[in-house]
Tab-separated table of C-alpha atoms and ligand atoms in Angstrom:
chain	number	residue	atom	x	y	z
A	1	MET	CA	-0.163	-0.353	-0.081
A	2	GLN	CA	1.164	3.488	-0.936
A	3	ASN	CA	1.201	6.038	1.979
A	4	SER	CA	0.410	9.367	0.000
A	5	SER	CA	0.032	12.716	0.813
A	6	LYS	CA	-0.415	13.595	-2.616
A	7	VAL	CA	-3.221	11.268	-5.103
A	8	ASN	CA	-2.077	11.137	-8.931
A	9	LEU	CA	-4.748	11.350	-11.177
A	10	GLN	CA	-5.027	7.102	-12.731
A	11	GLY	CA	-5.321	7.239	-16.602
A	12	GLY	CA	-8.369	5.360	-17.523
A	13	LYS	CA	-8.806	3.377	-14.270
A	14	THR	CA	-11.612	3.928	-12.129
A	15	ILE	CA	-11.041	5.186	-8.630
A	16	GLY	CA	-13.020	4.438	-5.444
A	17	PHE	CA	-12.217	6.772	-2.963
A	18	VAL	CA	-12.722	6.370	0.972
A	19	PRO	CA	-12.755	9.579	3.023
A	20	THR	CA	-12.457	9.340	6.768
A	21	MET	CA	-11.457	10.464	10.391
A	22	GLY	CA	-9.168	7.581	11.634
A	23	ALA	CA	-9.886	5.534	14.147
A	24	LEU	CA	-11.888	2.890	11.858
A	25	HIS	CA	-14.533	0.611	12.563
A	26	ARG	CA	-16.654	-2.228	10.830
A	27	GLY	CA	-18.418	0.470	9.485
A	28	HIS	CA	-16.293	1.887	7.964
A	29	MET	CA	-14.783	-0.915	6.919
A	30	SER	CA	-17.766	-2.029	4.901
A	31	LEU	CA	-17.425	1.285	2.570
A	32	VAL	CA	-13.730	-0.057	2.339
A	33	ARG	CA	-14.587	-2.397	1.204
A	34	ALA	CA	-16.939	-1.765	-1.561
A	35	CYS	CA	-14.850	0.801	-2.254
A	36	ARG	CA	-12.412	-2.297	-3.479
A	37	GLU	CA	-14.708	-4.164	-5.022
A	38	GLU	CA	-15.876	-1.753	-6.807
A	39	ASN	CA	-12.692	0.172	-8.409
A	40	ASP	CA	-9.213	-0.465	-9.665
A	41	VAL	CA	-8.115	1.680	-7.633
A	42	ALA	CA	-8.817	1.998	-3.855
A	43	VAL	CA	-7.663	4.933	-1.590
A	44	VAL	CA	-8.701	5.799	1.775
A	45	SER	CA	-7.811	9.496	3.591
A	46	ILE	CA	-7.801	9.944	6.982
A	47	PHE	CA	-7.673	13.416	8.290
A	48	VAL	CA	-9.019	14.742	11.741
A	49	ASN	CA	-10.690	17.766	9.919
A	50	PRO	CA	-10.521	21.052	13.124
A	51	THR	CA	-12.815	22.750	11.346
A	52	GLN	CA	-15.517	20.272	11.445
A	53	PHE	CA	-15.354	20.640	15.303
A	54	ASP	CA	-16.938	23.317	17.252
A	55	PRO	CA	-14.629	25.107	20.279
A	56	SER	CA	-16.823	23.329	22.220
A	57	GLU	CA	-16.998	19.211	21.130
A	58	ASP	CA	-14.105	16.979	20.758
A	59	LEU	CA	-11.325	17.546	18.542
A	60	ASP	CA	-8.245	16.823	20.769
A	61	LYS	CA	-9.433	13.870	22.212
A	62	TYR	CA	-11.088	12.538	19.079
A	63	PRO	CA	-9.927	8.495	19.047
A	64	SER	CA	-6.739	7.249	17.041
A	65	ASP	CA	-5.241	4.647	16.022
A	66	LEU	CA	-3.162	4.605	13.001
A	67	ASP	CA	-1.047	1.546	13.103
A	68	GLY	CA	-4.587	-0.412	13.526
A	69	ASP	CA	-6.050	1.462	10.748
A	70	MET	CA	-2.935	0.554	8.787
A	71	THR	CA	-3.385	-3.252	9.625
A	72	LYS	CA	-6.838	-2.505	8.521
A	73	LEU	CA	-6.443	-1.092	5.717
A	74	GLU	CA	-3.414	-2.762	4.086
A	75	GLU	CA	-5.438	-6.371	5.225
A	76	ALA	CA	-8.323	-4.631	3.191
A	77	GLY	CA	-6.583	-4.302	-0.068
A	78	VAL	CA	-6.545	-0.762	-0.115
A	79	ASP	CA	-3.584	0.753	-2.704
A	80	THR	CA	-3.470	4.582	-0.978
A	81	LEU	CA	-3.926	5.848	2.113
A	82	PHE	CA	-4.107	9.402	1.960
A	83	MET	CA	-3.235	11.646	5.012
A	84	PRO	CA	-2.741	14.666	3.916
A	85	GLU	CA	-0.849	17.746	6.593
A	86	GLU	CA	-3.612	20.268	7.789
A	87	ALA	CA	-1.392	22.766	6.137
A	88	SER	CA	-1.579	21.590	2.691
A	89	VAL	CA	-5.878	21.044	3.029
A	90	TYR	CA	-5.963	24.623	4.411
A	91	PRO	CA	-2.511	26.477	3.337
A	92	GLU	CA	-1.987	29.431	4.864
A	93	GLY	CA	-4.185	32.710	3.303
A	94	PHE	CA	-7.146	29.573	2.657
A	95	GLN	CA	-10.487	31.347	2.657
A	96	THR	CA	-13.141	29.763	0.899
A	97	SER	CA	-16.134	28.324	2.607
A	98	ILE	CA	-18.297	25.768	0.975
A	99	GLU	CA	-22.376	26.275	2.503
A	100	VAL	CA	-24.800	24.057	1.005
A	101	LYS	CA	-27.768	26.220	2.263
A	102	GLY	CA	-31.041	24.361	3.920
A	103	LEU	CA	-29.998	21.136	4.305
A	104	SER	CA	-26.751	22.329	6.581
A	105	GLU	CA	-29.117	24.262	9.287
A	106	LYS	CA	-31.259	21.319	9.792
A	107	LEU	CA	-31.586	18.770	12.970
A	108	CYS	CA	-27.626	18.448	13.271
A	109	GLY	CA	-26.961	22.107	12.021
A	110	ALA	CA	-29.663	23.782	14.705
A	111	PHE	CA	-26.903	21.698	17.420
A	112	ARG	CA	-23.606	22.423	15.947
A	113	PRO	CA	-23.641	25.280	14.060
A	114	GLY	CA	-20.834	25.298	10.682
A	115	HIS	CA	-19.898	21.984	11.223
A	116	PHE	CA	-21.565	20.832	8.273
A	117	ASP	CA	-19.730	24.243	6.327
A	118	GLY	CA	-16.621	22.317	7.670
A	119	VAL	CA	-17.722	19.063	6.101
A	120	ALA	CA	-18.529	20.129	2.972
A	121	THR	CA	-15.592	22.424	2.510
A	122	VAL	CA	-13.644	19.584	3.369
A	123	VAL	CA	-15.176	17.081	1.474
A	124	ALA	CA	-14.621	19.273	-1.684
A	125	LYS	CA	-11.292	19.322	-1.188
A	126	LEU	CA	-10.638	15.831	-0.806
A	127	LEU	CA	-12.818	15.039	-3.949
A	128	ASN	CA	-10.944	17.654	-6.060
A	129	MET	CA	-7.463	16.245	-4.187
A	130	VAL	CA	-7.848	12.841	-4.963
A	131	TYR	CA	-10.338	13.031	-8.258
A	132	PRO	CA	-12.215	10.073	-7.472
A	133	THR	CA	-14.865	8.233	-9.919
A	134	ARG	CA	-16.616	7.233	-6.562
A	135	ALA	CA	-16.906	8.601	-3.572
A	136	TYR	CA	-18.116	6.414	-0.013
A	137	PHE	CA	-19.896	7.873	2.802
A	138	GLY	CA	-22.417	5.791	5.705
A	139	ALA	CA	-25.933	6.776	6.299
A	140	LYS	CA	-24.964	6.847	9.407
A	141	ASP	CA	-24.866	10.235	8.486
A	142	TYR	CA	-27.562	10.504	6.204
A	143	GLN	CA	-27.522	14.356	6.671
A	144	GLN	CA	-24.253	14.431	5.475
A	145	SER	CA	-24.637	12.415	2.466
A	146	LEU	CA	-27.396	14.240	1.559
A	147	ILE	CA	-25.192	17.501	1.847
A	148	ILE	CA	-22.471	16.020	-0.181
A	149	ARG	CA	-24.328	14.768	-3.088
A	150	ARG	CA	-26.172	18.243	-2.975
A	151	LEU	CA	-22.610	19.815	-3.322
A	152	ALA	CA	-21.677	17.214	-5.768
A	153	VAL	CA	-24.443	18.168	-7.958
A	154	ASP	CA	-24.541	22.020	-7.474
A	155	LEU	CA	-20.726	21.980	-8.131
A	156	ASP	CA	-20.651	19.524	-11.553
A	157	MET	CA	-18.346	17.260	-9.696
A	158	PRO	CA	-17.537	14.360	-12.148
A	159	VAL	CA	-18.387	11.989	-8.963
A	160	GLU	CA	-21.022	8.890	-8.260
A	161	ILE	CA	-21.858	9.456	-4.383
A	162	ALA	CA	-22.332	5.762	-3.180
A	163	VAL	CA	-24.422	5.697	0.223
A	164	LEU	CA	-23.859	2.176	2.414
A	165	PRO	CA	-25.981	0.929	4.767
A	166	THR	CA	-25.591	1.765	8.244
A	167	VAL	CA	-23.606	-1.066	10.397
A	168	ARG	CA	-24.397	-1.780	13.630
A	169	GLU	CA	-23.028	-3.587	16.651
A	170	GLU	CA	-24.169	-6.868	18.143
A	171	ASP	CA	-27.064	-4.911	20.299
A	172	CYS	CA	-28.442	-3.184	17.450
A	173	LEU	CA	-25.950	0.465	18.408
A	174	ALA	CA	-24.927	2.105	14.832
A	175	MET	CA	-20.987	2.277	14.866
A	176	SER	CA	-19.662	5.291	15.298
A	177	SER	CA	-15.961	6.286	16.499
A	178	ARG	CA	-18.011	8.310	19.693
A	179	ASN	CA	-19.442	4.914	20.485
A	180	ALA	CA	-15.795	4.653	22.453
A	181	TYR	CA	-16.721	7.258	25.338
A	182	LEU	CA	-19.465	5.845	26.313
A	183	SER	CA	-19.480	4.141	30.157
A	184	ALA	CA	-20.811	0.299	29.913
A	185	ASP	CA	-24.547	1.857	31.859
A	186	GLU	CA	-24.536	4.612	29.210
A	187	ARG	CA	-23.451	1.864	26.296
A	188	ARG	CA	-26.678	-0.272	27.404
A	189	ALA	CA	-28.709	3.324	28.114
A	190	ALA	CA	-27.887	4.172	24.139
A	191	GLN	CA	-30.015	1.180	23.113
A	192	ALA	CA	-32.864	2.916	23.657
A	193	ILE	CA	-32.121	5.712	19.973
A	194	TYR	CA	-32.033	2.068	18.332
A	195	ARG	CA	-35.784	0.776	20.048
A	196	ALA	CA	-36.986	4.153	19.427
A	197	LEU	CA	-36.328	3.984	15.858
A	198	ALA	CA	-37.115	0.763	14.905
A	199	ASN	CA	-40.489	0.511	17.247
A	200	ALA	CA	-41.293	3.848	15.615
A	201	ALA	CA	-40.680	1.969	12.141
A	202	ASP	CA	-42.957	-0.882	12.940
A	203	ARG	CA	-45.665	1.653	13.809
A	204	VAL	CA	-45.394	3.270	10.360
A	205	LYS	CA	-45.037	-0.034	8.993
A	206	GLU	CA	-48.727	-1.169	10.761
A	207	GLY	CA	-49.955	2.203	8.829
A	208	LYS	CA	-49.844	5.231	11.277
A	209	ARG	CA	-49.797	8.512	9.710
A	210	ASP	CA	-49.572	11.045	12.277
A	211	ALA	CA	-46.075	11.641	12.669
A	212	ALA	CA	-46.466	14.114	15.951
A	213	GLU	CA	-48.185	10.389	17.502
A	214	ILE	CA	-44.861	9.107	16.338
A	215	ASN	CA	-42.926	11.960	17.425
A	216	ALA	CA	-44.285	12.048	20.940
A	217	PHE	CA	-43.541	8.280	20.599
A	218	MET	CA	-40.035	8.549	20.040
A	219	ARG	CA	-38.879	10.892	22.625
A	220	GLU	CA	-41.168	9.620	25.428
A	221	THR	CA	-38.880	6.270	24.244
A	222	LEU	CA	-35.770	8.028	24.690
A	223	GLN	CA	-36.434	10.074	27.807
A	224	LYS	CA	-37.615	7.197	29.788
A	225	GLU	CA	-34.088	6.480	30.131
A	226	PRO	CA	-32.083	8.753	32.724
A	227	LEU	CA	-28.356	8.182	30.571
A	228	ILE	CA	-30.147	10.123	28.092
A	229	THR	CA	-29.309	13.538	29.123
A	230	GLU	CA	-30.351	15.349	26.111
A	231	VAL	CA	-32.859	14.752	23.213
A	232	GLN	CA	-32.005	17.153	20.714
A	233	TYR	CA	-34.449	15.627	18.012
A	234	ALA	CA	-36.433	12.650	17.255
A	235	GLY	CA	-39.184	12.206	14.004
A	236	VAL	CA	-40.309	11.897	11.484
A	237	TYR	CA	-38.657	14.241	8.898
A	238	ASP	CA	-38.843	14.135	4.476
A	239	PRO	CA	-36.465	12.211	3.325
A	240	ASN	CA	-35.020	14.246	0.405
A	241	THR	CA	-35.508	18.010	2.266
A	242	LEU	CA	-35.062	17.431	6.190
A	243	ASP	CA	-38.367	19.169	6.929
A	244	ASP	CA	-41.008	18.247	10.246
A	245	VAL	CA	-43.777	15.816	8.197
A	246	ALA	CA	-46.994	16.115	9.984
A	247	ASP	CA	-48.767	13.521	7.547
A	248	ILE	CA	-46.882	10.261	6.602
A	249	LYS	CA	-47.996	9.398	3.073
A	250	SER	CA	-44.822	7.761	1.217
A	251	GLU	CA	-40.912	7.718	2.411
A	252	VAL	CA	-39.922	9.074	5.830
A	253	LEU	CA	-37.252	9.338	7.559
A	254	LEU	CA	-37.176	8.420	11.151
A	255	ALA	CA	-34.028	10.202	12.734
A	256	VAL	CA	-32.214	11.083	16.697
A	257	ALA	CA	-29.562	13.039	18.274
A	258	ALA	CA	-29.524	12.420	21.569
A	259	LYS	CA	-26.827	12.994	24.166
A	260	LEU	CA	-25.350	10.321	26.881
A	261	GLY	CA	-23.409	12.965	29.023
A	262	ASP	CA	-20.851	14.593	26.749
A	263	THR	CA	-21.242	12.272	24.236
A	264	ARG	CA	-23.425	12.565	21.293
A	265	LEU	CA	-25.084	10.199	19.228
A	266	ILE	CA	-26.980	10.061	16.294
A	267	ASP	CA	-28.774	7.666	14.324
A	268	ASN	CA	-31.408	6.879	11.775
A	269	MET	CA	-34.077	4.978	9.341
A	270	LEU	CA	-35.874	5.549	6.436
A	271	VAL	CA	-39.484	3.813	6.243
A	272	LYS	CA	-42.208	3.792	3.918
A	273	GLY	CA	-45.946	3.696	5.236
A	274	ALA	CA	-48.111	0.955	4.687
B	301	PAF	O1	-17.691	11.046	8.395
B	301	PAF	C1	-16.512	11.851	8.772
B	301	PAF	O2	-15.564	11.098	8.729
B	301	PAF	C2	-16.414	12.854	7.960
B	301	PAF	O3	-17.395	13.762	8.364
B	301	PAF	C3	-15.618	13.538	6.726
B	301	PAF	C4	-16.913	13.091	5.554
B	301	PAF	C5	-14.408	12.356	6.475
B	301	PAF	C6	-15.004	14.932	6.242
B	301	PAF	O4	-14.008	15.445	7.396
């Protein structure tokens, strides 16, 4: 595997790309596997992007395991690990920020101001640096993937954005680097997030159409857990615009963001009404 700080264009070959912030778990590795299988060249980046963390967030304690990551990527047959220096992503005088209006302000955007501008800007930069045929993202970060799809269309980026299903732990908690911050008790309490989503999804599939009822049910499930200290949002949303839905007629997004102490977790499910 080539360890590169700059990736060259590969004439005539398809290039698959998985951007990450490292501390690779099974969720990342499912993207890496698809990337390896579907392209001639497989590139993975590790770059902990400072501009998507706000000052109160966990940039300094963001998990890192470079040796472990490199072993996993070698074993997965990745061709290039791209680890740009912060100064090459944001050189002196850097002034540009990409804002995908509307989508970036909803759900997580309302609680993490500027976060999606940081994501959109770094993803645009990484796509321009690696110039992939396909780039892979996880559905756990549904809003992020919607924003990146919009960005790629709006900026005529010649890249296919692939969004792959959420990978879950054995107790159904969505894989996330942040799961490592949970105590054993918090880990048990966090299962309420999946429970809220899965039981709400069953209700939607059974034909319940009143979103207010589903929203109340999801909040109640989460708020019963004393270790869930804050429910930032929990409810039924339009899967394209992320707007609130009142009457469930077609496919909807069920989504949650909740905090257990300092750890903020998100999860979601797409579900079709009966
Ligand atoms: O999902 C992530 O890990 C990050 O937001 C990404 C896409 C690598 C951009 O920094």
